[in-house]
mmCIF file of C-alpha atoms and ligand atoms in Angstrom:
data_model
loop_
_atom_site.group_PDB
_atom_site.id
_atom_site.type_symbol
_atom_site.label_atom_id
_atom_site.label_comp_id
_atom_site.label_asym_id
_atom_site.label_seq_id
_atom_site.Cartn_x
_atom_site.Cartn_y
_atom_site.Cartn_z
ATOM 1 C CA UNK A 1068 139.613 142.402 123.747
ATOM 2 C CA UNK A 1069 138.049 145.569 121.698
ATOM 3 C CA UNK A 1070 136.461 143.777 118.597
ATOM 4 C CA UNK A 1071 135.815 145.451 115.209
ATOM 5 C CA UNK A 1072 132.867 146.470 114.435
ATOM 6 C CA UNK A 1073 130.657 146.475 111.292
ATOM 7 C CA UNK A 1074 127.681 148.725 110.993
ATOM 8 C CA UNK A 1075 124.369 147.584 109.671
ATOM 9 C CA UNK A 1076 122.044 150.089 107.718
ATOM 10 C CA UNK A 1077 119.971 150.661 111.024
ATOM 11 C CA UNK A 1078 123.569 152.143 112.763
ATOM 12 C CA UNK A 1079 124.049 148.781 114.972
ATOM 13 C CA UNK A 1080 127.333 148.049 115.170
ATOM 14 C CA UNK A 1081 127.614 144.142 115.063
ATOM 15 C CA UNK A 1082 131.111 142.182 115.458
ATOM 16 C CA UNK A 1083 133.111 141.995 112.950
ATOM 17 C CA UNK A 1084 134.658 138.453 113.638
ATOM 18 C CA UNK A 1085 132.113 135.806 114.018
ATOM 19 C CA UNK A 1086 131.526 132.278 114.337
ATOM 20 C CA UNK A 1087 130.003 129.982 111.542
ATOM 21 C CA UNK A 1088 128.234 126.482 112.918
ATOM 22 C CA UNK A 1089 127.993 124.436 109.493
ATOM 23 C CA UNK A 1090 129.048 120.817 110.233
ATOM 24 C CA UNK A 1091 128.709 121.567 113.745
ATOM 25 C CA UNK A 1092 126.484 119.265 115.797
ATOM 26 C CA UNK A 1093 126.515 116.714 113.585
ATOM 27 C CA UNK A 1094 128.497 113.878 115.570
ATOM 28 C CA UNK A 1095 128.065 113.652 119.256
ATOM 29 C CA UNK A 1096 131.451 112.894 120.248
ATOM 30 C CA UNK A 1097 132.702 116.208 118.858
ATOM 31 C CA UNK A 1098 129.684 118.002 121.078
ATOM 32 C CA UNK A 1099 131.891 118.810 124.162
ATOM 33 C CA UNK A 1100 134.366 120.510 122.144
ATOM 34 C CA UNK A 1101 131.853 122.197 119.655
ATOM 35 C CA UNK A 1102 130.249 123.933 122.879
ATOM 36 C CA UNK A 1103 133.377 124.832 124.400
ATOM 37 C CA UNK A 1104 134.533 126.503 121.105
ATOM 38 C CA UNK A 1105 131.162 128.164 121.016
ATOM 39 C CA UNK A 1106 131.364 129.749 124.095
ATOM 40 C CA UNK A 1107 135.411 130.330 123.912
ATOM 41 C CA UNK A 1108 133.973 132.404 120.810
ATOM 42 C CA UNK A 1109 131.389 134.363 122.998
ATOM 43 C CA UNK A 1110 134.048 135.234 125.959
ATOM 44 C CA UNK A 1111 136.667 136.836 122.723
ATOM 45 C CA UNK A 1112 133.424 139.303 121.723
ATOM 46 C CA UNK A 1113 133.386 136.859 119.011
ATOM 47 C CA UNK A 1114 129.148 136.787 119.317
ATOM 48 C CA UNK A 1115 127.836 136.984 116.318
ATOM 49 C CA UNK A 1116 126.876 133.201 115.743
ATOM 50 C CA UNK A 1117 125.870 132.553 112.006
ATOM 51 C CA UNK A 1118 123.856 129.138 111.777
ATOM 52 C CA UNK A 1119 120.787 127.589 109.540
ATOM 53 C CA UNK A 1120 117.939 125.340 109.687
ATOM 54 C CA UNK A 1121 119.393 123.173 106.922
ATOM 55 C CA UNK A 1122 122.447 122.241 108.977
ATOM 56 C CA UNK A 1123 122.305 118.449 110.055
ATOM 57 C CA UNK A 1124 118.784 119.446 109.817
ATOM 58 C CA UNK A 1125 118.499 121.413 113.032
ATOM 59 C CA UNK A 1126 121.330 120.053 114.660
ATOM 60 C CA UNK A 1127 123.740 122.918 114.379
ATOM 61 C CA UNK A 1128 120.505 125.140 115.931
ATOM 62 C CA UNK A 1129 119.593 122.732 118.738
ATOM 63 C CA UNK A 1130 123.899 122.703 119.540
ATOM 64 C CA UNK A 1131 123.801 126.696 119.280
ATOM 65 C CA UNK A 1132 120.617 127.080 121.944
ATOM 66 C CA UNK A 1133 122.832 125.117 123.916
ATOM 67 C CA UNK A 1134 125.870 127.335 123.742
ATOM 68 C CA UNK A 1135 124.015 130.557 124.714
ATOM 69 C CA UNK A 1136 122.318 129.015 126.857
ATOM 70 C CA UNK A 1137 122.325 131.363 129.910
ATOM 71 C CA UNK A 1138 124.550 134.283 127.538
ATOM 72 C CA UNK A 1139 121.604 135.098 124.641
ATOM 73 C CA UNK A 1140 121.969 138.704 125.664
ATOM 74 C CA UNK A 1141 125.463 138.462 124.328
ATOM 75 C CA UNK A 1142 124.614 137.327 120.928
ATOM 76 C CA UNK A 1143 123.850 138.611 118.028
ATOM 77 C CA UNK A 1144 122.267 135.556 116.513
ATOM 78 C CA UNK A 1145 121.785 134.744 112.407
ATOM 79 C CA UNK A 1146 119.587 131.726 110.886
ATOM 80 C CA UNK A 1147 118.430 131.014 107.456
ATOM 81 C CA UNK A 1148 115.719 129.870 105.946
ATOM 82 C CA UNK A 1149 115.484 127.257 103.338
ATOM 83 C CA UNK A 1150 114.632 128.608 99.777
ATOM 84 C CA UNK A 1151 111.674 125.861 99.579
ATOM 85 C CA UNK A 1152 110.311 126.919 102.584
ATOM 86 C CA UNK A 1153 110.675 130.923 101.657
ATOM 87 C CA UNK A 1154 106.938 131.686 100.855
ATOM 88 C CA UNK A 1155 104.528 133.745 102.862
ATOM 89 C CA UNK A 1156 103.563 131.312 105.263
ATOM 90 C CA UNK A 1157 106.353 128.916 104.938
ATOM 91 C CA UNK A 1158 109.241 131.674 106.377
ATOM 92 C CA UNK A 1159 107.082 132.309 109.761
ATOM 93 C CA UNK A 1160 107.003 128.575 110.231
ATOM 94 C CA UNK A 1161 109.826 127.897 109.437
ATOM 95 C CA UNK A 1162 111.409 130.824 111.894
ATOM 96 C CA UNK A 1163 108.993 129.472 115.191
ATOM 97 C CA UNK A 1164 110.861 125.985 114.657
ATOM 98 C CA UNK A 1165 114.093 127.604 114.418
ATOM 99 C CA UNK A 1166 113.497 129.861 117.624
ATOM 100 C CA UNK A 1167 112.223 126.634 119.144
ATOM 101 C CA UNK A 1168 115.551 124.714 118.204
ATOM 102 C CA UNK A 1169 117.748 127.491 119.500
ATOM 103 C CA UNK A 1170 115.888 127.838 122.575
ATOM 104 C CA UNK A 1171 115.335 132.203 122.241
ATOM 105 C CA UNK A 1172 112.136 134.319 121.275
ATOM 106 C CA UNK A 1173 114.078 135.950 118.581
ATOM 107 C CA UNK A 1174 116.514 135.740 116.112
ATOM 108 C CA UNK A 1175 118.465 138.776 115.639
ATOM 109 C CA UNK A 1176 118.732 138.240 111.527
ATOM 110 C CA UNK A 1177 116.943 135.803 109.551
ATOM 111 C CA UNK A 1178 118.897 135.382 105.911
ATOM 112 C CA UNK A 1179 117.096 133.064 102.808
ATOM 113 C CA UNK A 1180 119.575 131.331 102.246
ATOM 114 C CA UNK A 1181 119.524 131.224 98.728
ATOM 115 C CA UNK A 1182 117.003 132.123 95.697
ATOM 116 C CA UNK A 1183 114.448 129.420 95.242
ATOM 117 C CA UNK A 1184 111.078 128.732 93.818
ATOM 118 C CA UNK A 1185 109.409 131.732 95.789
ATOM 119 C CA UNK A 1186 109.404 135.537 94.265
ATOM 120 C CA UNK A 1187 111.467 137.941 96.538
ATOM 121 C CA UNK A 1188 108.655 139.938 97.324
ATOM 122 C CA UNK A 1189 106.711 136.710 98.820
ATOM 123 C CA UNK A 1190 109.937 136.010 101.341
ATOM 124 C CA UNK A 1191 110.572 139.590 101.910
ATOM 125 C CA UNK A 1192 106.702 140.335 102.815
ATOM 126 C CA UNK A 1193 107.018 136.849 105.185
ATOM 127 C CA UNK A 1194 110.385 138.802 106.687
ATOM 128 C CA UNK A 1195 108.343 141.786 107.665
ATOM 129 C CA UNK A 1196 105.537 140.371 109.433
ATOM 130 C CA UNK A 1197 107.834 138.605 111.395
ATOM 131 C CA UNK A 1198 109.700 141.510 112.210
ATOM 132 C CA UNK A 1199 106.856 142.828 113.620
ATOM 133 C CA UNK A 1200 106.004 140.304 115.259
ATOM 134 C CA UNK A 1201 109.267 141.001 117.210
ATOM 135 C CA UNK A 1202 110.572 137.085 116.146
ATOM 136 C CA UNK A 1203 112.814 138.656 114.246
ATOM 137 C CA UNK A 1204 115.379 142.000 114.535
ATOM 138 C CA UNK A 1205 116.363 142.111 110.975
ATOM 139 C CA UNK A 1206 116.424 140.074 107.509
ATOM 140 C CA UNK A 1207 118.648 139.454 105.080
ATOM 141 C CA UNK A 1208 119.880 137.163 102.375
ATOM 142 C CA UNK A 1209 122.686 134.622 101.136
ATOM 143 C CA UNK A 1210 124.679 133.717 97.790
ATOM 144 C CA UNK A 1211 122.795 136.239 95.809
ATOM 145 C CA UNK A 1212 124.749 138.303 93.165
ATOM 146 C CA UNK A 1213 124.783 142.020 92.097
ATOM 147 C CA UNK A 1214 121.489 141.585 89.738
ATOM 148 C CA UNK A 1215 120.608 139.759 92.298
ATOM 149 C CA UNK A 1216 120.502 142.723 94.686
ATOM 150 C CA UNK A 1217 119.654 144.992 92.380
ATOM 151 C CA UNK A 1218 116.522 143.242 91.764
ATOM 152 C CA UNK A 1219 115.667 142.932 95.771
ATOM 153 C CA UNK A 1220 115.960 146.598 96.241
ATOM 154 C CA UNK A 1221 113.061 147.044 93.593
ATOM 155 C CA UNK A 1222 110.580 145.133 95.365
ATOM 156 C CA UNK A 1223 108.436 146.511 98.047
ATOM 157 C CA UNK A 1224 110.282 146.665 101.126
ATOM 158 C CA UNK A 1225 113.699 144.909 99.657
ATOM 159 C CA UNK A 1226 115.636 148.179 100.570
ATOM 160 C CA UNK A 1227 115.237 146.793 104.262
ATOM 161 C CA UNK A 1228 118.192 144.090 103.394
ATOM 162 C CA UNK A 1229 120.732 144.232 106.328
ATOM 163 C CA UNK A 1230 123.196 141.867 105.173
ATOM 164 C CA UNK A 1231 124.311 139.400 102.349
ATOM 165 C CA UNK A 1232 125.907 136.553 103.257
ATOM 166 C CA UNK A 1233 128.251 134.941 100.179
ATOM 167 C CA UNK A 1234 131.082 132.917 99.860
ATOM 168 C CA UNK A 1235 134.763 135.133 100.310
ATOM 169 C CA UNK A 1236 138.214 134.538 100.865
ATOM 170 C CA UNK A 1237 141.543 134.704 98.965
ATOM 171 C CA UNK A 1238 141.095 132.238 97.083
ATOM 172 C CA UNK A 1239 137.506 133.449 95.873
ATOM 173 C CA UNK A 1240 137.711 137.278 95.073
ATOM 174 C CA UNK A 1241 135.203 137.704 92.628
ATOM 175 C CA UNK A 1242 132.904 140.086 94.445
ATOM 176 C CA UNK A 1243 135.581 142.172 94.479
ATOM 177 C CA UNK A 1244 134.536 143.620 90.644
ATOM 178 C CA UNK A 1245 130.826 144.206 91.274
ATOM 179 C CA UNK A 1246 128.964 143.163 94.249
ATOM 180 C CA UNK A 1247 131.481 143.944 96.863
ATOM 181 C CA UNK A 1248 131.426 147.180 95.954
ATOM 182 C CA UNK A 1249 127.573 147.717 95.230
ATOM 183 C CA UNK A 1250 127.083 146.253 98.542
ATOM 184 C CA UNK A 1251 129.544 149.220 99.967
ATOM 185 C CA UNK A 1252 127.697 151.585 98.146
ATOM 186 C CA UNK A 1253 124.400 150.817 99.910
ATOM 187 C CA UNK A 1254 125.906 150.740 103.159
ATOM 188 C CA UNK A 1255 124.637 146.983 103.592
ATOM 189 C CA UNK A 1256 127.315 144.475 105.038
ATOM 190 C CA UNK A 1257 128.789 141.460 103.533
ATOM 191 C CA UNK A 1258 129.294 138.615 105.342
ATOM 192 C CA UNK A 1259 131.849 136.378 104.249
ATOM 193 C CA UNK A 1260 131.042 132.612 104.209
ATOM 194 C CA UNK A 1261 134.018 130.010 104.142
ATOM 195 C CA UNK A 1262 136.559 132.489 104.936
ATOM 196 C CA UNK A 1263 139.536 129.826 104.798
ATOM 197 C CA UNK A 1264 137.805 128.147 102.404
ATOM 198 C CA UNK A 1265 136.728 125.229 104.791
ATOM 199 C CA UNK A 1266 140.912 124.799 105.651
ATOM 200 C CA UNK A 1267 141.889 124.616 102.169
ATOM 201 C CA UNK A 1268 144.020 128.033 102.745
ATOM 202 C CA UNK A 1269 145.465 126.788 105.149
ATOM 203 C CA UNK A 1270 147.408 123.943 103.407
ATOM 204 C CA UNK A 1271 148.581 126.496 100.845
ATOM 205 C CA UNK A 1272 152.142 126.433 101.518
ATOM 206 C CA UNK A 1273 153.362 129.447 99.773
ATOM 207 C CA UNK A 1274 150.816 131.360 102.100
ATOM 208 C CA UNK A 1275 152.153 129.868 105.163
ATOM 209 C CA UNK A 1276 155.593 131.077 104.080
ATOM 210 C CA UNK A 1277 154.110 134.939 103.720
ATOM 211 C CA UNK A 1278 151.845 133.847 107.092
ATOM 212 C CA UNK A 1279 155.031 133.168 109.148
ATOM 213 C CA UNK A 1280 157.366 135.845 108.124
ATOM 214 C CA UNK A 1281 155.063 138.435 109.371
ATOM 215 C CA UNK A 1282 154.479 135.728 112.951
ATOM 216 C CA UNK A 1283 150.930 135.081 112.460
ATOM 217 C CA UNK A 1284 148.888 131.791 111.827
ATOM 218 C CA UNK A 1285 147.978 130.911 107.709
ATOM 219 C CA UNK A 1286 144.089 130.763 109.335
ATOM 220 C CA UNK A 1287 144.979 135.188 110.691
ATOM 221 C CA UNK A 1288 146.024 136.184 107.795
ATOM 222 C CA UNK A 1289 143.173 134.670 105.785
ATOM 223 C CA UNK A 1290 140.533 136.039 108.215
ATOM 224 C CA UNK A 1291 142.909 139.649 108.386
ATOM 225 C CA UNK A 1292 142.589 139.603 104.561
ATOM 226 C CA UNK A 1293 138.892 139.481 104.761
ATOM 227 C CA UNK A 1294 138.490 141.632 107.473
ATOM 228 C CA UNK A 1295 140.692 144.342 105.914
ATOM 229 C CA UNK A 1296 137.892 145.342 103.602
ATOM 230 C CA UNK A 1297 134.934 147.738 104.813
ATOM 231 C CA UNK A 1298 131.499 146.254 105.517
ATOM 232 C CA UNK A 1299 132.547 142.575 105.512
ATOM 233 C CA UNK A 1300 132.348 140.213 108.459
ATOM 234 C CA UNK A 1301 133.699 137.052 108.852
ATOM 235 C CA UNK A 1302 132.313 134.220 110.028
ATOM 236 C CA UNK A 1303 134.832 131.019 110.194
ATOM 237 C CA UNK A 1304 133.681 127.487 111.706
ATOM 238 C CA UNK A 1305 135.948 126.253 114.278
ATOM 239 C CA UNK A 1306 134.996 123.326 116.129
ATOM 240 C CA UNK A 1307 138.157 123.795 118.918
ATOM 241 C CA UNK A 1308 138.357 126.380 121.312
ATOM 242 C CA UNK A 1309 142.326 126.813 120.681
ATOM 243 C CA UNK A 1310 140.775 127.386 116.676
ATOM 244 C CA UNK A 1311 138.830 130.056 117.845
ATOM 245 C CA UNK A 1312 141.390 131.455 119.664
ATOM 246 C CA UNK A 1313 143.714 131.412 116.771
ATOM 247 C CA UNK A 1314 141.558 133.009 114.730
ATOM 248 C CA UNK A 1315 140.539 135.413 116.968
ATOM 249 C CA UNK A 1316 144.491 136.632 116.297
ATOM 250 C CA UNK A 1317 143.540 137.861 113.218
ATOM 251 C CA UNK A 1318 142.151 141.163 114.828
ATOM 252 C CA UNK A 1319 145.213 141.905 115.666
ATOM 253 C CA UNK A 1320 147.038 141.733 112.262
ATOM 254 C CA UNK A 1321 148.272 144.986 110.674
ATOM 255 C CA UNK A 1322 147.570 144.799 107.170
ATOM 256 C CA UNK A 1323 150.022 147.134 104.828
ATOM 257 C CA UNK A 1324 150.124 147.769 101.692
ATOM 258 C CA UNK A 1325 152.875 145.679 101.480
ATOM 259 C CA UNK A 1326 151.077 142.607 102.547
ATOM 260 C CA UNK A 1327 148.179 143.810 100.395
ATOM 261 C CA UNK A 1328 150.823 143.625 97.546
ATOM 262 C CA UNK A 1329 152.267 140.251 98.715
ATOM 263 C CA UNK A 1330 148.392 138.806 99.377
ATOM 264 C CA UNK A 1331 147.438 139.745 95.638
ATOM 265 C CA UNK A 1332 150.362 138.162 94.267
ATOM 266 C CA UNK A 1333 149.560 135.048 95.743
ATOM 267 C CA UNK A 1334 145.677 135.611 94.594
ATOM 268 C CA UNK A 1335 145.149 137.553 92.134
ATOM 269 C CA UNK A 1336 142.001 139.958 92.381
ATOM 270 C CA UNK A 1337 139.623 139.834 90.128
ATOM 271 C CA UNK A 1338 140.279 141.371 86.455
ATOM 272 C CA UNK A 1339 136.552 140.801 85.098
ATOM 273 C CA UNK A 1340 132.816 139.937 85.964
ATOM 274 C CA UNK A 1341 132.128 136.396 86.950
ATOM 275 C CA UNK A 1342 129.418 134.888 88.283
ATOM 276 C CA UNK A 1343 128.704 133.910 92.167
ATOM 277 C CA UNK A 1344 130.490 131.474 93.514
ATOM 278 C CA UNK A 1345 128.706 129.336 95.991
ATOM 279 C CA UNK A 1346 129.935 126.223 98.412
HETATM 280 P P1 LIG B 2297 135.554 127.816 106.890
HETATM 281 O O1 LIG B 2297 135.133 128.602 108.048
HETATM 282 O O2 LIG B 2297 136.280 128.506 105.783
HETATM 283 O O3 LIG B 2297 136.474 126.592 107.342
HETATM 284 C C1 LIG B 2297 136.137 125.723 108.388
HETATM 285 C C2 LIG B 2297 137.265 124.685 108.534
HETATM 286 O O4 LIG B 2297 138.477 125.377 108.865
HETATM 287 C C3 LIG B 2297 137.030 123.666 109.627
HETATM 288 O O5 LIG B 2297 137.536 122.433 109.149
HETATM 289 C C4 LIG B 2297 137.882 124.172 110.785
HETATM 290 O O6 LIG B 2297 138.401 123.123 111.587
HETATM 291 C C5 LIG B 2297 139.022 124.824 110.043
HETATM 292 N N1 LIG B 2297 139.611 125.915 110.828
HETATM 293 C C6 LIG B 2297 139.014 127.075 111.192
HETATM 294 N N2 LIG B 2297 139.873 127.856 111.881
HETATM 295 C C7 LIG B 2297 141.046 127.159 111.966
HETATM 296 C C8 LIG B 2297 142.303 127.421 112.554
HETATM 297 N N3 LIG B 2297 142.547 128.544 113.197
HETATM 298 N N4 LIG B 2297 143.288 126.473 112.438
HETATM 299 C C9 LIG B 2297 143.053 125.319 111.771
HETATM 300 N N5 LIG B 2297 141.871 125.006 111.200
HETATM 301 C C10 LIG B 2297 140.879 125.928 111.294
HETATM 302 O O7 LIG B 2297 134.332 127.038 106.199
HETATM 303 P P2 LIG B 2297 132.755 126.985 106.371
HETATM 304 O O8 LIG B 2297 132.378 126.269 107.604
HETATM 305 O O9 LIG B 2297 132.232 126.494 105.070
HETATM 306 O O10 LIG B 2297 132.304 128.533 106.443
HETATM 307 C C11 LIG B 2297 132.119 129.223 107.659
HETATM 308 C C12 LIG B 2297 130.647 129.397 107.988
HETATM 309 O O11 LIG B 2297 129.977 130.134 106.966
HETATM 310 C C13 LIG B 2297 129.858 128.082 108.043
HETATM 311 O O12 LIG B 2297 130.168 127.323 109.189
HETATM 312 C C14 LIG B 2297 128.463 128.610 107.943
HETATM 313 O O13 LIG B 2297 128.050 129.149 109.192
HETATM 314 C C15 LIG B 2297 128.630 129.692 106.881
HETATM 315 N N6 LIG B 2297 128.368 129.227 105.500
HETATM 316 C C16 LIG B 2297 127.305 129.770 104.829
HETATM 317 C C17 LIG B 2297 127.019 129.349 103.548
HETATM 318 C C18 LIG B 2297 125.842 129.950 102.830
HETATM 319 O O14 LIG B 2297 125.446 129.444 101.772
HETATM 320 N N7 LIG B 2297 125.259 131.014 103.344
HETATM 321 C C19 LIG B 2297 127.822 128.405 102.894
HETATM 322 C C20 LIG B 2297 128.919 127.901 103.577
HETATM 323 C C21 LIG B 2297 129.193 128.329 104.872
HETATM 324 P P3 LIG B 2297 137.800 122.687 113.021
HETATM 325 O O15 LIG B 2297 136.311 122.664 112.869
HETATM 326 O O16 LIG B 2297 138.436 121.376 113.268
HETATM 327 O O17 LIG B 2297 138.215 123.724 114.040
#
């Protein structure tokens, strides 16, 4: 299946469509169908695998090793650091037990996952030695808004940002008026957390009316609304294979700009600055 591409500021092209792995790992008896989605993922070029240290506290990590397992080659493979354990010394700990849950020598991008107690510069500095330490490929960050970045691109180094991970979907289209299009406009990617807004889209009714006169799942034309903008990539949690596979649909949705039209009807973009949303 060809898979769209996004392109980070070094000119790697990294899928488009990925897999998020919050909630995942949590309850054993789900863990047979959580690697099986995993790897149903990996097999649709669906390989970018977005995951975190806080998850059930290393248990979405440890589940992940498992799933590439064997296939790291494939991956292109995202963690994130906690913001109380973002300073100097903290981040390169924090990244060896990370590497050691997921079973690899490297991450591919390390993301804090949100502003904390530490001063950019302190995490951004930790982000660099470990990239040359080779632990990590590149850094980013999470949830933070267009000050936000404008601030991180002042301190030394910050320019190095590869991606910002924040909450997006139809339902949530506030970084359409500012940091969307900042983010564009640096030619860093967006990586849009929550896509169906943790299945809450998919109950919407009205959109499943839209969803299924066009002949595509509510959960594709969520994901196709996401992925219709430039420099985003998705990254929706599905702890089923036949989820995945659904979703994985949504590449091949044709977006017009009648369904644009129809789509903004249902949500409204944005007509003024708010602030970050976060889940
Ligand atoms: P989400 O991806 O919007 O929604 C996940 C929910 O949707 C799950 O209940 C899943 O069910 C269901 N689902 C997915 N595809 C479906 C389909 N085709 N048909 C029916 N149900 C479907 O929510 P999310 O997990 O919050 O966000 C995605 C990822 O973003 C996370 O897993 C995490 O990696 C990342 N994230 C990052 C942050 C941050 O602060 N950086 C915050 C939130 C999330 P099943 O599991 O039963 O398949």
């Amino acid at each position: 299946m060809p898979m769209k591409t996004v392109r980070l500021p070094s000119g790697e092209d990294v899928p488009a469509l990925g897999l998020g792995t919050w909630m995942m790992g949590d309850d054993s008896r789900k863990h047979a169908d959580e690697i099986a989605a995993l790897r149903r993922g990996m097999d649709l070029g669906m390989s970018l695998i977005d995951t975190a240290e806080m998850y059930g506290e290393g248990a979405s990590e440890r589940l992940v090793g498992e799933a590439i397992a064997g296939r790291r080659d494939e991956v292109f493979l995202v963690s994130k650091v906690y913001p109380h354990n973002a300073s100097r010394e903290g981040t390169v700990a924090a990244c060896e037990r990370s590497l050691k849950r997921l079973g690899t020598d490297w991450l591919d991008l390390y993301l804090l996952h949100w502003r904390g107690q530490y001063p950019l510069a302190e995490t951004v500095a930790a982000f660099e030695t470990l990239r040359a330490a080779g632990k990590i490929r590149h850094w980013g960050v999470s949830n933070l808004d267009a000050s936000d970045m404008t601030e991180l691109m002042g301190v030394p180094g910050g320019d190095g940002v590869a991606a910002n991970q924040v909450l997006y979907n139809l339902s949530r289209r506030g970084i359409e008026w500012d940091l969307l299009p900042a983010m564009q406009e640096l030619g860093v990617p967006v990586m849009a957390y929550s896509p169906v807004e943790q299945a809450k889209l998919l109950k919407d009714r009205r959109l499943a009316t839209l969803a299924a006169d066009h002949g595509v799942s509510v959960a594709q034309l969520a994901l196709a609304f996401v992925l219709d903008r430039d420099g985003v990539i998705a990254i929706p949690k599905a702890g089923r294979a036949a989820h995945v596979e659904d979703n994985a649909g949504a590449l091949d949705v044709v977006v017009t700009d009648e369904l644009r039209v129809a789509l903004d009807a249902l949500y409204p973009p944005p007509r003024r600055a708010t602030s970050l949303e976060m889940i």
